[in-house]
Short mmCIF file of C-alpha atoms in Angstrom, two decimals:
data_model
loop_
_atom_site.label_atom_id
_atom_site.label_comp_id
_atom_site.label_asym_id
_atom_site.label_seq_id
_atom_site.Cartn_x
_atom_site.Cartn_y
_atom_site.Cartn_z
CA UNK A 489 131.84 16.83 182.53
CA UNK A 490 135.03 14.87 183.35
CA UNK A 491 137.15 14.41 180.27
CA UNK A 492 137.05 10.33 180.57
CA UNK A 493 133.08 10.59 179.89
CA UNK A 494 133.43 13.11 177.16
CA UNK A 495 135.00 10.85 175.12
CA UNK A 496 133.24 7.80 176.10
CA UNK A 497 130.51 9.71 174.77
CA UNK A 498 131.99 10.87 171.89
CA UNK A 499 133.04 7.14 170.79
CA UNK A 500 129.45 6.07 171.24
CA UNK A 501 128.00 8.65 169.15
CA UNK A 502 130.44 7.80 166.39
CA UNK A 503 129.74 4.18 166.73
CA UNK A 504 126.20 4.58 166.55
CA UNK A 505 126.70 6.75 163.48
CA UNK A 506 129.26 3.92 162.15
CA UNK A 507 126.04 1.45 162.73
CA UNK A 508 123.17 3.88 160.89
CA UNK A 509 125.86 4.36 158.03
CA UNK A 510 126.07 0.21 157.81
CA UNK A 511 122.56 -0.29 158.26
CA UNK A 512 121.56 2.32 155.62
CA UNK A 513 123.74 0.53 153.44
CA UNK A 514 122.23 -3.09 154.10
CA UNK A 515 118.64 -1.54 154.44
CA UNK A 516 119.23 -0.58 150.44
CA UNK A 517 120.48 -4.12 149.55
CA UNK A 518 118.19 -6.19 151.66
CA UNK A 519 114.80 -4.52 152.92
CA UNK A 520 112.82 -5.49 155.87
CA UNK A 521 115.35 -8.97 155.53
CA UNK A 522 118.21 -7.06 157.27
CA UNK A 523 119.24 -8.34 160.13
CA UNK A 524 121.28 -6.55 162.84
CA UNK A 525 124.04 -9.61 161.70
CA UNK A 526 124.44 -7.77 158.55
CA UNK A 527 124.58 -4.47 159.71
CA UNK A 528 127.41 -5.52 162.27
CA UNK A 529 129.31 -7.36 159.95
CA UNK A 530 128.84 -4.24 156.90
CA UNK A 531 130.40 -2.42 159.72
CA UNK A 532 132.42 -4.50 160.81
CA UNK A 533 132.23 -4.96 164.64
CA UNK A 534 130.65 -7.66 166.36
CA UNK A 535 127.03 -8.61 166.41
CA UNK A 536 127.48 -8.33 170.80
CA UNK A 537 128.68 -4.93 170.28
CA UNK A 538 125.69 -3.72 167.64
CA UNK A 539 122.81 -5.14 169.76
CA UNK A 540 124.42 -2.38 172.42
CA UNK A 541 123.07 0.85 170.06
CA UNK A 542 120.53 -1.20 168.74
CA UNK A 543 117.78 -3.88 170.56
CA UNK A 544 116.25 -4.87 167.35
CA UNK A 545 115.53 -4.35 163.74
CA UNK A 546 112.67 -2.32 164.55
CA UNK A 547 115.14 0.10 166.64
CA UNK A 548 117.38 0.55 163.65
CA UNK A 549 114.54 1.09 161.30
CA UNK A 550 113.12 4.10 163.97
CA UNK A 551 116.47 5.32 163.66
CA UNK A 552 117.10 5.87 159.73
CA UNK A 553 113.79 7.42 160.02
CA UNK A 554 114.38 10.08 162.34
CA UNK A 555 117.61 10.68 160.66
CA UNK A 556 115.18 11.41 157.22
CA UNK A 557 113.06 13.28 159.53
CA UNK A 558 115.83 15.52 160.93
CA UNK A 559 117.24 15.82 157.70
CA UNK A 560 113.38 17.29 155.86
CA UNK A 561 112.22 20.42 157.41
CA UNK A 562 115.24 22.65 156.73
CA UNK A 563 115.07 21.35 152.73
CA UNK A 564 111.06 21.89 152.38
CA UNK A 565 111.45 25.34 153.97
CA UNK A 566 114.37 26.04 151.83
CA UNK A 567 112.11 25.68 148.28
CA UNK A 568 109.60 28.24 149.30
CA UNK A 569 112.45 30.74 149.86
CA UNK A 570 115.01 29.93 146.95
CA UNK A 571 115.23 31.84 143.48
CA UNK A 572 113.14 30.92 140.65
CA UNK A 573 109.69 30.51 140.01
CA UNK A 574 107.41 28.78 141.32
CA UNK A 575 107.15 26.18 138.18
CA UNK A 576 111.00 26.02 138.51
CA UNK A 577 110.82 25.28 142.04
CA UNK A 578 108.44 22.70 141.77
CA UNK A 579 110.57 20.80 139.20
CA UNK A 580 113.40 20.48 141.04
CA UNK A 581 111.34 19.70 144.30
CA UNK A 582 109.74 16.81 142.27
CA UNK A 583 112.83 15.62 140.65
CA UNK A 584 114.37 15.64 144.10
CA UNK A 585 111.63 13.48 145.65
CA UNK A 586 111.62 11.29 142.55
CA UNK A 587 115.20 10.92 142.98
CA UNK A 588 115.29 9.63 146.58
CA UNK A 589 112.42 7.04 146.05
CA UNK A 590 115.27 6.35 143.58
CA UNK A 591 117.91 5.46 146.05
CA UNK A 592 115.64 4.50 148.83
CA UNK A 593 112.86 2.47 147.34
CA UNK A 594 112.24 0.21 150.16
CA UNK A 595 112.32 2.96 152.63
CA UNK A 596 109.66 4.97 151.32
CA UNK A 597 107.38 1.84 150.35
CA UNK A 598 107.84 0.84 154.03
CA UNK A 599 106.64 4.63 155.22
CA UNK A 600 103.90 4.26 152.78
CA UNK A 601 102.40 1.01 153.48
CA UNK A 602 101.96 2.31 156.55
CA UNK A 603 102.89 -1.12 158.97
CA UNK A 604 106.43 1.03 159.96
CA UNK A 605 104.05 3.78 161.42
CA UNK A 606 102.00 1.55 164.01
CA UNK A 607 105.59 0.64 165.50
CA UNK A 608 106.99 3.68 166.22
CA UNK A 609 107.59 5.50 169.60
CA UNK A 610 104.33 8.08 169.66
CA UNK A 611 106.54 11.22 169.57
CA UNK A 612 108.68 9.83 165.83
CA UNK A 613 105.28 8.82 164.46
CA UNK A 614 103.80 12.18 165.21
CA UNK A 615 107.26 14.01 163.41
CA UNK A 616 106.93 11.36 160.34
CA UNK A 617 103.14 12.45 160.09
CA UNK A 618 103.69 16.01 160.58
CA UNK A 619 106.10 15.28 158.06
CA UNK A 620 103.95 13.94 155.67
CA UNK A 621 101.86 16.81 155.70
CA UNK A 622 104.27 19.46 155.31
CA UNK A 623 105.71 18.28 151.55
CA UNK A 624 101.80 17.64 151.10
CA UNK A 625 101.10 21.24 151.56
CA UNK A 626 104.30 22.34 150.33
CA UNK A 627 103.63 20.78 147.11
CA UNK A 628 100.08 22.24 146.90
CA UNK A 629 101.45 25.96 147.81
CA UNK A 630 103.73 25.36 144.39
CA UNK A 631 101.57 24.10 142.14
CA UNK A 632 98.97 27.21 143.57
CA UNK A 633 101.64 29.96 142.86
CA UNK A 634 102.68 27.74 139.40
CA UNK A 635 99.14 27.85 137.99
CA UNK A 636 98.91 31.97 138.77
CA UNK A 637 102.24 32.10 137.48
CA UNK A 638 100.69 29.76 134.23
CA UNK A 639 103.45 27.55 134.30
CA UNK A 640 101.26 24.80 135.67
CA UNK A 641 97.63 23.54 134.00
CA UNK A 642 94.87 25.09 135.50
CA UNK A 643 92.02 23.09 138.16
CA UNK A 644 92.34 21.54 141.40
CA UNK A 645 95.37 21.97 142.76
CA UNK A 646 94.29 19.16 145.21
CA UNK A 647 94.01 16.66 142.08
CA UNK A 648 97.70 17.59 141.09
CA UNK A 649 98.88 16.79 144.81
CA UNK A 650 97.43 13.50 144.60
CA UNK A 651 98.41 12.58 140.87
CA UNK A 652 102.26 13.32 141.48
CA UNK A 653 102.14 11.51 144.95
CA UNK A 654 100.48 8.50 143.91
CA UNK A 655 102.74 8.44 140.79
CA UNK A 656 105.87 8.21 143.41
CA UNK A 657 104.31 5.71 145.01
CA UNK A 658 103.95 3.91 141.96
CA UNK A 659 108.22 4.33 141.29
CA UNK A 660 108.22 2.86 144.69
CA UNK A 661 106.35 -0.29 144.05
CA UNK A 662 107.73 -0.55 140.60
CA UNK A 663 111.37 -0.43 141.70
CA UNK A 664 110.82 -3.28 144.16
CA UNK A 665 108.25 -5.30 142.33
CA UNK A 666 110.86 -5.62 139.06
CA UNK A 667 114.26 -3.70 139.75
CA UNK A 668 115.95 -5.02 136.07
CA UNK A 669 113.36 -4.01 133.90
CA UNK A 670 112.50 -0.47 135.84
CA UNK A 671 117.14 -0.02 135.73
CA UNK A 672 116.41 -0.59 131.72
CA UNK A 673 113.21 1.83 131.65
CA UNK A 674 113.39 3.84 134.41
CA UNK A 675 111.09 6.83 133.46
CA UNK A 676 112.39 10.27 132.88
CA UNK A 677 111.76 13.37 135.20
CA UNK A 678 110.28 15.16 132.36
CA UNK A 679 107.75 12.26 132.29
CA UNK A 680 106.81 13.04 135.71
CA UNK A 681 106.71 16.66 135.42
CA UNK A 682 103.78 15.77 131.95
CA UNK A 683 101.21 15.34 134.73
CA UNK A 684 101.95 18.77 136.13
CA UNK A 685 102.19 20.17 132.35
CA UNK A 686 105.57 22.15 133.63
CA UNK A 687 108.01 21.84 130.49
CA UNK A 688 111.75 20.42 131.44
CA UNK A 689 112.96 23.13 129.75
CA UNK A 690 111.93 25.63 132.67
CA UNK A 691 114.19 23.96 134.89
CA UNK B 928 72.34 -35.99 134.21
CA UNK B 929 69.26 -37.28 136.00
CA UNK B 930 67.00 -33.94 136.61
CA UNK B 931 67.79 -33.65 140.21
CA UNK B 932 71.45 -33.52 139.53
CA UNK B 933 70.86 -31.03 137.32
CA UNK B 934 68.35 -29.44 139.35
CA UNK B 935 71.12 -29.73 142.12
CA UNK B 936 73.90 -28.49 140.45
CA UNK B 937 72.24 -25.46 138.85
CA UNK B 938 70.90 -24.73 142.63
CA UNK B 939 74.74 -24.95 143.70
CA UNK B 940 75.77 -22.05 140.31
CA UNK B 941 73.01 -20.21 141.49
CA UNK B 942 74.22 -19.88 145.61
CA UNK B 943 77.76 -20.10 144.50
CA UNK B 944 77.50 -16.88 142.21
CA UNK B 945 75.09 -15.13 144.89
CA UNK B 946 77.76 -15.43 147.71
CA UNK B 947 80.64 -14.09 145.13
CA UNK B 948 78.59 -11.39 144.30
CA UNK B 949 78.00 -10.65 147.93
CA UNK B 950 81.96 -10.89 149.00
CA UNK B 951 82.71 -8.57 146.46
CA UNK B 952 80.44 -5.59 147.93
CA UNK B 953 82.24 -6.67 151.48
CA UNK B 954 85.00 -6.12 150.34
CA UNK B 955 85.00 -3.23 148.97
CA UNK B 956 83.65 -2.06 152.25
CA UNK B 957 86.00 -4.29 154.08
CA UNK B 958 88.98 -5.05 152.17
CA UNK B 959 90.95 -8.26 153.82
CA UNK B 960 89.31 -7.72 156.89
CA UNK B 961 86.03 -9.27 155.60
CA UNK B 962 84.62 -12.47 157.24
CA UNK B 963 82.64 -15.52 155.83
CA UNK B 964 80.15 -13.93 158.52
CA UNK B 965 80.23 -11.08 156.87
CA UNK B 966 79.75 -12.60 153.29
CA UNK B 967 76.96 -14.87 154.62
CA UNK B 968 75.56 -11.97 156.55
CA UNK B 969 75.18 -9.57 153.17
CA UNK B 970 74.28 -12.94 151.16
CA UNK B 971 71.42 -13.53 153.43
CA UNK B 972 72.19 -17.19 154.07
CA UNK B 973 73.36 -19.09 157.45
CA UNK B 974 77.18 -19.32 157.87
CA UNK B 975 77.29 -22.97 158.09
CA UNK B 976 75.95 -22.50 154.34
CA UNK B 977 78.72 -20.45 153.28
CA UNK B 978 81.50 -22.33 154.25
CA UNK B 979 79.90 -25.43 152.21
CA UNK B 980 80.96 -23.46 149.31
CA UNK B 981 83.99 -21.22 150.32
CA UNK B 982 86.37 -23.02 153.18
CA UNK B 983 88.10 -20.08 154.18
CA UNK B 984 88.44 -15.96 153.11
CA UNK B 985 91.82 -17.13 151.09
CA UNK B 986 89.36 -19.35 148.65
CA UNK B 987 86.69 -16.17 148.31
CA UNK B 988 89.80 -13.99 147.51
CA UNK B 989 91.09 -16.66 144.73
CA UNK B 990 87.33 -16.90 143.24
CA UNK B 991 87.28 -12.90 143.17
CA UNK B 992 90.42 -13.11 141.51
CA UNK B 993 89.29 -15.93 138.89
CA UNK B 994 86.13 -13.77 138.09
CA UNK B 995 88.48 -11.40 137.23
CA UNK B 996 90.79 -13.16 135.11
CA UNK B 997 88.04 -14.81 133.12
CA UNK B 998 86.59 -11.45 132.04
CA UNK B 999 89.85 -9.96 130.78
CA UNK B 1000 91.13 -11.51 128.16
CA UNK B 1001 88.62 -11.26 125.99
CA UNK B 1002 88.41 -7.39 126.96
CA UNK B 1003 92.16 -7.22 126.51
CA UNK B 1004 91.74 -8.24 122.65
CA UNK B 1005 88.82 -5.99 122.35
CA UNK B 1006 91.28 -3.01 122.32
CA UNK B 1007 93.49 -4.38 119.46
CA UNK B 1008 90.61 -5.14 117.05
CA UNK B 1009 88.41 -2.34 117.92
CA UNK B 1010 87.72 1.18 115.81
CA UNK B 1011 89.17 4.03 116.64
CA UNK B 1012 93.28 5.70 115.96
CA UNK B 1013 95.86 3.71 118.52
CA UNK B 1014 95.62 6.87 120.79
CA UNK B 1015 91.80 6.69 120.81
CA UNK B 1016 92.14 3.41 122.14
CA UNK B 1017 94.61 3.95 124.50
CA UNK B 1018 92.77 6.31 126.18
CA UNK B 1019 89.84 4.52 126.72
CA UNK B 1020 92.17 1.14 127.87
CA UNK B 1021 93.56 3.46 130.75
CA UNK B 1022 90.28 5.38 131.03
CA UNK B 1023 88.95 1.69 132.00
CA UNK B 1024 91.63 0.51 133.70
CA UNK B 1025 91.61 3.77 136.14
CA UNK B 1026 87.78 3.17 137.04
CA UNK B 1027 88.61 -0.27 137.60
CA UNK B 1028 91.19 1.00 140.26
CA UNK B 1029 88.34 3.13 141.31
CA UNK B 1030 85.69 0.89 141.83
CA UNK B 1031 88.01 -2.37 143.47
CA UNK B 1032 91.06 -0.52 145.43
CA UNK B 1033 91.66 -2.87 147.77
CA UNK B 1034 91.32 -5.54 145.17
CA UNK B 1035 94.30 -4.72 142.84
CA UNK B 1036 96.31 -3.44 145.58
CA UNK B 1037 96.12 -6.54 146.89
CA UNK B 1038 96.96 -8.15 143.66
CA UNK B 1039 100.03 -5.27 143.43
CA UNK B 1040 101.55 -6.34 146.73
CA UNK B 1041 101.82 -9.72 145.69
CA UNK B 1042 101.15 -11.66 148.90
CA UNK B 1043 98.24 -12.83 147.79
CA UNK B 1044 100.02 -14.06 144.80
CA UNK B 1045 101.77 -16.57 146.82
CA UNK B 1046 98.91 -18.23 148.49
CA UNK B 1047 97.27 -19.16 144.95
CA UNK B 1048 96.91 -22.69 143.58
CA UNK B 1049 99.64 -22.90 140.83
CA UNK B 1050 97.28 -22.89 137.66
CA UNK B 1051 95.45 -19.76 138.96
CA UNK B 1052 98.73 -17.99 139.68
CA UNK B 1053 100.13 -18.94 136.38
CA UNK B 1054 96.85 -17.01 134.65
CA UNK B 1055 97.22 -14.10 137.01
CA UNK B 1056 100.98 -13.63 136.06
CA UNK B 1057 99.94 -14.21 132.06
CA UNK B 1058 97.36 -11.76 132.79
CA UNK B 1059 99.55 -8.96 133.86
CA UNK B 1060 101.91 -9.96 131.22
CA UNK B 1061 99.45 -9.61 128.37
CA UNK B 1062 98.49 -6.43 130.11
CA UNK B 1063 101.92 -4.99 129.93
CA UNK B 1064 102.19 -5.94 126.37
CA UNK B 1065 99.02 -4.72 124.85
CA UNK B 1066 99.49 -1.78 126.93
CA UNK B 1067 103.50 -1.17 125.36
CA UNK B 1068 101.41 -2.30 121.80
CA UNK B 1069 98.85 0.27 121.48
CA UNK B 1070 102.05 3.02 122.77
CA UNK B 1071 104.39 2.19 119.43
CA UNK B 1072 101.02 2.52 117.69
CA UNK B 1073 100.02 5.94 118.65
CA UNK B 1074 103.96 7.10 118.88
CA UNK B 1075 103.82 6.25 115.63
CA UNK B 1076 100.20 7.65 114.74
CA UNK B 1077 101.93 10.89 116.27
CA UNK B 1078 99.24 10.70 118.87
CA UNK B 1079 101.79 10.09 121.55
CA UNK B 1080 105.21 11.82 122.77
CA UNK B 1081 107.92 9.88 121.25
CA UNK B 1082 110.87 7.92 122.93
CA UNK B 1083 111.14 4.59 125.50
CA UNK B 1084 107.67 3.20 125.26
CA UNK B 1085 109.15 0.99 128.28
CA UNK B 1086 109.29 4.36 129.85
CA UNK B 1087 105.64 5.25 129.38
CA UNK B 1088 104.35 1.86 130.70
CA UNK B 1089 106.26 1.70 133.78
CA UNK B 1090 105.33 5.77 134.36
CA UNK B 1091 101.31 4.62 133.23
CA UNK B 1092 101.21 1.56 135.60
CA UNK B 1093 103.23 3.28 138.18
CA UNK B 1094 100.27 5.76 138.32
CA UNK B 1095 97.80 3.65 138.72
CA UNK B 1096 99.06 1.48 141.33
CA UNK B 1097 99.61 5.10 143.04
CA UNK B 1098 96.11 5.66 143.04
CA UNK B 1099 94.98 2.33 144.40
CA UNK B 1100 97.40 3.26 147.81
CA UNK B 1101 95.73 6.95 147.87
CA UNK B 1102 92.62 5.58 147.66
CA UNK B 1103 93.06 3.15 150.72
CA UNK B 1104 95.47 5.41 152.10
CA UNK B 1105 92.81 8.43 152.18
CA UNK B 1106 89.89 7.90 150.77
CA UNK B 1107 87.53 11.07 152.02
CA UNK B 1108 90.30 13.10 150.13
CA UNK B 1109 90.35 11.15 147.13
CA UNK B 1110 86.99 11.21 146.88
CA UNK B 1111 87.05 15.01 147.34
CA UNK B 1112 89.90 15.68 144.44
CA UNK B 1113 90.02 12.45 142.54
CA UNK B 1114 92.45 13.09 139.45
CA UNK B 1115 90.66 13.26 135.93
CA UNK B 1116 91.62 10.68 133.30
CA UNK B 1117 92.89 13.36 131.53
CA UNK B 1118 95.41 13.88 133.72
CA UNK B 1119 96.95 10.46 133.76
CA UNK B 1120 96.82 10.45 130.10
CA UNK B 1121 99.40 13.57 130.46
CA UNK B 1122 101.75 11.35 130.97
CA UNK B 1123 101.48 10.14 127.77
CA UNK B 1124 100.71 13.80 126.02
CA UNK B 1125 97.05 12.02 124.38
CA UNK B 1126 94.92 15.13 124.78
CA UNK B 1127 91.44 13.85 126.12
CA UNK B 1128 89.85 15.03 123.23
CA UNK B 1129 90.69 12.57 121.06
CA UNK B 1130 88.80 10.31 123.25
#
């Protein structure tokens, strides 16, 4: 490749990075109300120049997904293999997703609802599904080896899976639906972890 | 009244509660898909009838709602007066409030996401927002009782309202979201009282 289209290359990879960074930013403060305005003036370059990387809202949205999506497999894979025990393991797996429905409330309310999905090229929605189903088995497969290990209460492990998920959900919602009063209250990890029976302490 | 009047009126009640009672089965079925075709369809009247009482699906949804409304208060001071320890009645508040979420998914995750919210005459909004108020409240009540009854884990009682209704907007999405697996693995009451450490047995 000639030199001159290396680095044209290069500069539009680190602009478009430069415009995820913004929008990621914006997305936090503002929702679905971003628009690409705010993500061109948060990174500061013109609005001309952002509608280049990016034809819409919808485009933008696509891409913070994938970048999630990229981001997931290696980290799921990587609590099957790491030390511990299984009980230990799933703590910190919870109190990791509990922490990024944390930071990216909207996000994760906008995968959940489900209207993000129907947009999406068919090869991203496939990835965000696949996904989904991973940590969903993931989860199970801890809370299996947990209860044999007794560090989890015993019964359908199915029932746990469900209980903890629809509990994030529920952060989700709450976060958005009243953001002072859940910054006051926000619930503790440990509280989390009650459903599951696994003691903080093991952590 | 003149007797026909009467006569009249009590013929309207009588049609008026048949074609509520009739919306609500479609829509549990349906959710906000349902029809007034639907409605009349189940009701066994003509549609031209139905829309003499209801003028559109936004006016069945706000009856639903009132229906609702009107039977909770009442319920809602039940719980204070009733026998029982504080964590005795707590459980059986969330024990109701989870089969509630059971039975009428669609219904309160409607209410949760608030659109329909916004589309309500002002007096019938005001009572839905007092509603869920007064929820929160006796809710955060009976919690100080039982923390201090012993019967529940100490600390925030914020904490353990926002984690409780957290959960059970959680399982309204799951339930929507996949039902044939809910249905399959559907979390015992016992395990969203966890959260609050009120062994079932005390129920």
């Amino acid at each position: 490749m000639p030199r001159t289209t290396t680095a044209n290359h290069e500069i539009r990879e680190a602009r478009r990075a430069k415009l995820l960074d913004a929008a990621r930013k914006v997305f936090v403060r503002q929702g679905r109300a971003m628009t690409i305005a705010d993500i061109a003036a948060e990174a500061n370059v013109s609005q001309g120049l952002a509608y280049r990387y990016f034809t819409n809202k919808e485009a933008i949205f696509h891409a913070l997904i994938e970048q999630v999506i990229e981001a997931s497999p290696a980290e799921l894979h990587h609590f099957l293999q790491m030390q511990g025990t299984p009980g230990e393991r799933l703590a910190l797996l919870v109190s990791q997703l509990f922490e990024g429905r944390r930071t990216y409330p909207e996000f994760f309310h906008l995968l959940d609802q489900g209207q993000i999905i129907e947009t999406m090229p068919n090869d991203l929605r496939e990835r965000v599904r696949d996904q989904g189903r991973a940590l969903l088995e993931l989860l199970r497969q801890l809370i299996v080896e947990a209860q044999q290990a007794g560090e989890v209460a015993q019964g359908d492990p199915d029932q746990l899976v469900i209980a903890l998920t629809a509990y994030l959900e529920g952060m989700s919602w709450w976060i958005l639906h009243n953001p002072e009063q859940f910054q006051q209250h926000a619930p503790s990890v440990e509280i989390a972890l009650r459903l599951l029976k696994v003691p903080l302490e093991q952590k």
